[in-house]
Short mmCIF file of C-alpha atoms in Angstrom, two decimals:
data_model
loop_
_atom_site.label_atom_id
_atom_site.label_comp_id
_atom_site.label_asym_id
_atom_site.label_seq_id
_atom_site.Cartn_x
_atom_site.Cartn_y
_atom_site.Cartn_z
CA UNK A 16 56.68 -57.73 -24.36
CA UNK A 17 53.16 -57.53 -25.25
CA UNK A 18 53.39 -53.95 -26.28
CA UNK A 19 49.67 -54.40 -27.89
CA UNK A 20 48.34 -54.36 -23.89
CA UNK A 21 49.84 -51.02 -23.37
CA UNK A 22 46.32 -50.08 -24.06
CA UNK A 23 44.38 -52.78 -21.88
CA UNK A 24 41.69 -50.47 -20.63
CA UNK A 25 40.81 -49.37 -23.79
CA UNK A 26 40.61 -52.94 -25.00
CA UNK A 27 38.22 -53.68 -21.75
CA UNK A 28 36.00 -50.69 -23.18
CA UNK A 29 35.84 -51.92 -26.51
CA UNK A 30 34.68 -55.26 -25.68
CA UNK A 31 32.23 -53.97 -23.65
CA UNK A 32 30.87 -51.22 -25.80
CA UNK A 33 30.64 -53.76 -28.72
CA UNK A 34 28.73 -56.14 -26.46
CA UNK A 35 26.17 -53.10 -25.28
CA UNK A 36 26.31 -51.25 -28.75
CA UNK A 37 26.67 -48.37 -26.23
CA UNK A 38 29.05 -46.48 -24.69
CA UNK A 39 26.94 -45.19 -21.97
CA UNK A 40 25.98 -48.99 -20.96
CA UNK A 41 29.65 -49.90 -21.27
CA UNK A 42 30.53 -47.27 -18.72
CA UNK A 43 27.77 -48.34 -16.41
CA UNK A 44 29.10 -51.71 -16.48
CA UNK A 45 32.70 -50.60 -15.92
CA UNK A 46 32.08 -47.93 -13.27
CA UNK A 47 33.60 -45.24 -15.28
CA UNK A 48 32.03 -42.28 -17.16
CA UNK A 49 31.03 -42.44 -20.39
CA UNK A 50 33.50 -39.86 -21.85
CA UNK A 51 36.30 -41.99 -20.46
CA UNK A 52 35.08 -44.74 -22.56
CA UNK A 53 34.69 -42.41 -25.52
CA UNK A 54 38.19 -40.98 -25.05
CA UNK A 55 40.01 -44.13 -24.51
CA UNK A 56 38.51 -45.83 -27.77
CA UNK A 57 39.21 -42.81 -29.78
CA UNK A 58 42.91 -43.15 -28.59
CA UNK A 59 43.07 -46.56 -29.61
CA UNK A 60 41.48 -45.92 -32.83
CA UNK A 61 44.24 -43.05 -33.30
CA UNK A 62 46.98 -45.66 -32.40
CA UNK A 63 45.61 -48.63 -34.57
CA UNK A 64 45.03 -46.19 -37.59
CA UNK A 65 41.16 -47.53 -37.96
CA UNK A 66 37.47 -46.78 -36.68
CA UNK A 67 36.19 -49.44 -34.46
CA UNK A 68 32.68 -47.81 -33.86
CA UNK A 69 30.49 -45.80 -35.65
CA UNK A 70 27.19 -44.10 -34.36
CA UNK A 71 23.69 -45.65 -35.37
CA UNK A 72 20.71 -43.86 -34.24
CA UNK A 73 21.51 -43.66 -30.19
CA UNK A 74 23.76 -46.18 -30.18
CA UNK A 75 27.43 -47.00 -31.15
CA UNK A 76 27.75 -49.95 -33.68
CA UNK A 77 31.11 -51.69 -34.12
CA UNK A 78 32.66 -51.73 -37.58
CA UNK A 79 33.97 -54.97 -38.76
CA UNK A 80 37.31 -54.42 -37.73
CA UNK A 81 35.54 -53.27 -34.47
CA UNK A 82 33.64 -56.67 -34.19
CA UNK A 83 36.21 -58.88 -35.01
CA UNK A 84 38.46 -57.11 -32.20
CA UNK A 85 35.83 -57.13 -29.92
CA UNK A 86 35.01 -61.24 -30.43
CA UNK A 87 38.56 -61.79 -29.96
CA UNK A 88 38.70 -60.07 -26.88
CA UNK A 89 35.59 -61.32 -25.29
CA UNK A 90 36.81 -65.04 -26.00
CA UNK A 91 40.25 -63.90 -24.41
CA UNK A 92 38.76 -62.16 -21.34
CA UNK A 93 36.28 -65.15 -20.74
CA UNK A 94 39.32 -67.42 -20.72
CA UNK A 95 41.55 -65.28 -18.35
CA UNK A 96 38.07 -64.83 -16.05
CA UNK A 97 37.83 -68.74 -15.71
CA UNK A 98 41.17 -69.13 -14.96
CA UNK A 99 41.00 -66.37 -12.06
CA UNK A 100 38.11 -68.07 -10.59
CA UNK A 101 39.67 -71.56 -10.57
CA UNK A 102 42.10 -69.95 -8.07
CA UNK A 103 39.42 -67.39 -6.40
CA UNK A 104 36.35 -70.02 -6.01
CA UNK A 105 34.33 -68.58 -3.05
CA UNK A 106 33.19 -71.00 0.05
CA UNK A 107 29.78 -72.26 0.48
CA UNK A 108 28.84 -69.35 3.03
CA UNK A 109 28.12 -66.39 1.44
CA UNK A 110 25.48 -64.48 -0.43
CA UNK A 111 23.84 -65.82 -3.56
CA UNK A 112 21.59 -63.19 -5.59
CA UNK A 113 18.78 -64.85 -7.48
CA UNK A 114 16.66 -63.06 -10.08
CA UNK A 115 13.29 -64.08 -11.21
CA UNK A 116 9.58 -63.03 -12.19
CA UNK A 117 7.43 -61.69 -9.87
CA UNK A 118 4.77 -64.37 -10.11
CA UNK A 119 7.69 -67.11 -9.47
CA UNK A 120 8.83 -65.30 -6.66
CA UNK A 121 5.60 -64.40 -5.15
CA UNK A 122 4.07 -67.94 -5.40
CA UNK A 123 7.03 -70.27 -5.04
CA UNK A 124 10.32 -68.58 -4.16
CA UNK A 125 9.08 -66.53 -1.12
CA UNK A 126 6.70 -68.65 0.42
CA UNK A 127 9.46 -71.33 0.75
CA UNK A 128 12.60 -69.73 1.40
CA UNK A 129 12.21 -70.04 5.17
CA UNK A 130 13.15 -73.70 4.25
CA UNK A 131 16.40 -73.01 2.56
CA UNK A 132 17.24 -70.65 5.42
CA UNK A 133 16.71 -73.31 8.21
CA UNK A 134 18.71 -75.97 6.02
CA UNK A 135 21.57 -73.15 4.53
CA UNK A 136 21.76 -70.59 7.70
CA UNK A 137 25.49 -69.67 6.27
CA UNK A 138 23.83 -68.90 2.87
CA UNK A 139 22.16 -65.49 2.33
CA UNK A 140 19.74 -65.20 -0.61
CA UNK A 141 18.64 -61.85 -2.56
CA UNK A 142 15.77 -62.32 -4.57
CA UNK A 143 15.53 -59.63 -7.19
CA UNK A 144 12.31 -59.41 -9.45
CA UNK A 145 12.79 -58.35 -13.03
CA UNK A 146 10.95 -59.46 -16.39
CA UNK A 147 14.61 -59.12 -17.87
CA UNK A 148 17.55 -61.58 -18.19
CA UNK A 149 20.50 -59.84 -16.67
CA UNK A 150 23.79 -60.16 -18.04
CA UNK A 151 24.83 -63.31 -15.57
CA UNK A 152 28.50 -63.43 -16.90
CA UNK A 153 29.32 -60.03 -16.39
CA UNK A 154 27.00 -58.95 -13.68
CA UNK A 155 26.24 -59.22 -10.13
CA UNK A 156 23.48 -61.84 -10.58
CA UNK A 157 24.29 -65.68 -9.73
CA UNK A 158 21.21 -67.31 -10.75
CA UNK A 159 18.36 -66.44 -13.28
CA UNK A 160 14.81 -68.33 -12.86
CA UNK A 161 13.08 -67.46 -16.00
CA UNK A 162 9.64 -68.17 -18.02
CA UNK A 163 9.47 -69.37 -21.42
CA UNK A 164 11.19 -71.42 -24.30
CA UNK A 165 14.20 -68.94 -25.20
CA UNK A 166 17.58 -70.95 -25.16
CA UNK A 167 20.78 -69.11 -23.64
CA UNK A 168 23.54 -70.70 -25.51
CA UNK A 169 26.25 -68.84 -22.98
CA UNK A 170 24.59 -70.21 -19.85
CA UNK A 171 23.90 -73.25 -18.27
CA UNK A 172 20.15 -74.03 -18.37
CA UNK A 173 17.92 -76.42 -17.06
CA UNK A 174 14.12 -76.73 -17.12
CA UNK A 175 12.95 -76.98 -13.68
CA UNK A 176 8.87 -76.69 -13.85
CA UNK A 177 6.67 -77.26 -16.62
CA UNK A 178 2.74 -77.76 -15.86
CA UNK A 179 -0.33 -77.45 -18.11
CA UNK A 180 -2.56 -74.47 -17.83
CA UNK A 181 -5.98 -74.63 -15.50
CA UNK A 182 -8.24 -72.14 -14.55
CA UNK A 183 -7.76 -70.14 -11.28
CA UNK A 184 -9.63 -67.85 -9.29
CA UNK A 185 -10.54 -66.43 -5.88
CA UNK A 186 -13.19 -68.44 -3.87
CA UNK A 187 -15.36 -65.62 -3.55
CA UNK A 188 -15.12 -65.19 -7.43
CA UNK A 189 -16.25 -69.15 -7.90
CA UNK A 190 -19.04 -68.34 -5.87
CA UNK A 191 -20.33 -65.31 -7.47
CA UNK A 192 -19.84 -66.86 -10.80
CA UNK A 193 -21.46 -69.89 -9.96
CA UNK A 194 -18.64 -72.08 -11.10
CA UNK A 195 -20.23 -75.37 -9.81
CA UNK A 196 -21.56 -75.42 -13.37
CA UNK A 197 -18.87 -75.27 -16.05
CA UNK A 198 -21.11 -74.15 -18.47
CA UNK A 199 -21.20 -70.71 -16.75
CA UNK A 200 -17.67 -70.53 -17.72
CA UNK A 201 -18.68 -69.15 -21.17
CA UNK A 202 -20.07 -65.65 -19.66
CA UNK A 203 -17.97 -65.27 -16.94
CA UNK A 204 -15.10 -62.63 -16.44
CA UNK A 205 -11.77 -64.00 -17.82
CA UNK A 206 -8.34 -62.58 -17.68
CA UNK A 207 -5.74 -63.05 -20.20
CA UNK A 208 -2.41 -61.84 -21.23
CA UNK A 209 -2.28 -59.46 -24.09
CA UNK A 210 1.10 -61.61 -25.49
CA UNK A 211 -0.64 -64.91 -25.45
CA UNK A 212 -4.31 -66.09 -25.33
CA UNK A 213 -4.89 -69.56 -24.21
CA UNK A 214 -8.46 -69.25 -23.37
CA UNK A 215 -9.73 -70.90 -26.53
CA UNK A 216 -7.37 -73.73 -26.25
CA UNK A 217 -8.96 -74.11 -22.59
CA UNK A 218 -12.57 -73.86 -23.96
CA UNK A 219 -11.83 -76.41 -26.76
CA UNK A 220 -10.77 -78.76 -24.23
CA UNK A 221 -13.92 -78.13 -22.03
CA UNK A 222 -16.11 -78.56 -24.91
CA UNK A 223 -17.98 -75.51 -24.47
CA UNK A 224 -18.53 -72.28 -26.49
CA UNK A 225 -16.62 -69.39 -25.67
CA UNK A 226 -18.52 -66.22 -25.11
CA UNK A 227 -17.54 -63.06 -27.11
CA UNK A 228 -18.85 -59.97 -24.86
CA UNK A 229 -15.57 -58.25 -24.51
CA UNK A 230 -16.62 -56.42 -21.60
CA UNK A 231 -16.35 -59.77 -19.78
CA UNK A 232 -12.53 -59.72 -20.15
CA UNK A 233 -9.58 -58.00 -18.74
CA UNK A 234 -6.47 -57.91 -20.86
CA UNK A 235 -3.07 -57.65 -18.64
CA UNK A 236 0.45 -57.66 -19.80
CA UNK A 237 1.81 -60.75 -17.92
CA UNK A 238 0.93 -63.42 -15.31
CA UNK A 239 1.91 -61.47 -12.59
CA UNK A 240 -0.72 -58.79 -12.95
CA UNK A 241 -3.26 -61.51 -13.74
CA UNK A 242 -2.39 -63.11 -10.63
CA UNK A 243 -3.07 -60.16 -8.87
CA UNK A 244 -6.30 -59.21 -10.43
CA UNK A 245 -7.84 -62.85 -9.42
CA UNK A 246 -6.50 -62.33 -5.97
CA UNK A 247 -8.66 -59.45 -5.50
CA UNK A 248 -11.77 -61.17 -7.09
CA UNK A 249 -11.61 -60.03 -10.32
CA UNK A 250 -12.08 -63.02 -12.73
CA UNK A 251 -10.55 -66.19 -13.67
CA UNK A 252 -7.00 -66.83 -15.05
CA UNK A 253 -5.03 -69.53 -16.62
CA UNK A 254 -2.28 -70.62 -14.74
CA UNK A 255 -0.15 -73.65 -12.96
CA UNK A 256 -1.69 -75.43 -10.35
CA UNK A 257 2.01 -76.11 -9.34
CA UNK A 258 2.88 -72.73 -9.27
CA UNK A 259 0.02 -71.58 -7.36
CA UNK A 260 -0.01 -74.36 -4.85
CA UNK A 261 0.88 -72.20 -1.98
CA UNK A 262 -2.19 -69.84 -2.77
CA UNK A 263 -4.50 -73.10 -3.18
CA UNK A 264 -3.60 -74.41 0.15
CA UNK A 265 -3.94 -70.94 1.72
CA UNK A 266 -7.24 -70.93 0.42
CA UNK A 267 -6.48 -67.90 -1.66
CA UNK A 268 -7.27 -69.30 -5.04
CA UNK A 269 -9.30 -72.42 -6.00
CA UNK A 270 -9.42 -74.38 -9.29
CA UNK A 271 -12.80 -74.85 -10.01
CA UNK A 272 -12.19 -77.69 -12.80
CA UNK A 273 -9.56 -80.08 -13.36
CA UNK A 274 -9.57 -79.44 -17.24
CA UNK A 275 -6.41 -78.49 -18.46
CA UNK A 276 -4.81 -77.09 -21.58
CA UNK A 277 -1.20 -76.06 -23.37
CA UNK A 278 0.83 -74.83 -23.89
CA UNK A 279 1.55 -74.31 -20.43
CA UNK A 280 4.26 -72.66 -17.93
CA UNK A 281 7.94 -73.44 -18.30
CA UNK A 282 10.87 -72.05 -16.02
CA UNK A 283 14.42 -72.83 -16.94
CA UNK A 284 17.23 -72.37 -14.05
CA UNK A 285 20.34 -70.47 -15.61
CA UNK A 286 23.66 -69.74 -14.52
CA UNK A 287 26.98 -69.44 -15.18
CA UNK A 288 28.87 -72.70 -15.15
CA UNK A 289 32.39 -70.90 -14.25
CA UNK A 290 30.81 -68.70 -11.64
CA UNK A 291 33.22 -68.75 -8.33
CA UNK A 292 29.96 -69.39 -6.27
CA UNK A 293 29.58 -72.38 -8.24
CA UNK A 294 28.98 -74.28 -4.62
CA UNK A 295 26.32 -72.03 -3.34
CA UNK A 296 24.51 -72.35 -6.93
CA UNK A 297 24.76 -76.12 -6.58
CA UNK A 298 23.01 -76.16 -3.09
CA UNK A 299 20.51 -73.56 -4.23
CA UNK A 300 19.63 -75.52 -7.38
CA UNK A 301 19.56 -79.01 -5.38
CA UNK A 302 17.11 -77.31 -3.04
CA UNK A 303 14.82 -75.60 -5.52
CA UNK A 304 14.53 -78.97 -7.49
CA UNK A 305 13.40 -80.58 -4.15
CA UNK A 306 10.61 -78.16 -3.34
CA UNK A 307 9.56 -78.18 -6.88
CA UNK A 308 9.25 -81.91 -7.17
CA UNK A 309 7.35 -81.80 -3.67
CA UNK A 310 5.04 -79.26 -5.41
CA UNK A 311 4.53 -81.76 -8.00
CA UNK A 312 3.69 -85.07 -5.77
CA UNK A 313 1.24 -82.82 -3.78
#
């Protein structure tokens, strides 16, 4: 019965290799060697009498037969995993692993984690900072809080923070640049992200001319670096006042003008709806939403 499953290990390797387009990444996920993945897939190909993968550059791309088999395997493994989760659902107490960007972690999560620990002492939170969206369904990460407008169809996704952009800087810089007068914004040091530059939107909203002296600009790759720059007194950047509320309350940042512009920041809460740690995820999400709601109100 089910003689096809005599090669079950090889079938797992096929599904993982097709998903990653890589034998080495499949091996990392399954905690085996790349040689083991390659050998098992070759044996399965010999048994089936067809090629399942071919090399493309530095990766392994599934053939038509390989892609068809991998899709069927992925759906079947997910169904099996869901069935197992239903009988192995973990209790509320335990560890929850959350990944997010450095700026969200430093500006929102970390300053407020003591409140979560007081409310839920039996849940330990691991916060991992990463710019990437990890494989939540197959990895160790339970929750991802991600910036941007990307949709992730295989995960449950909810927008938890949306806010317009406002100018933010250190109190020392605001004083040095004489930002009591908005006209001085046209020639002060500006910080912007290389993947988007919304300063022109802000200058349009403010109704003032934008300076074109490139020596007065600092280009960084993301909001994390921009925050680090302005906290040390280098220039002014566009960010979310809600996200930066802790720094504003502590007097580390100031918002010299109320004028805002878009598009603003957006963060989404992502998780696997069939996770065995669903109880912990639900509690953490409810707590996070309450914290963000308080930031918006205050």
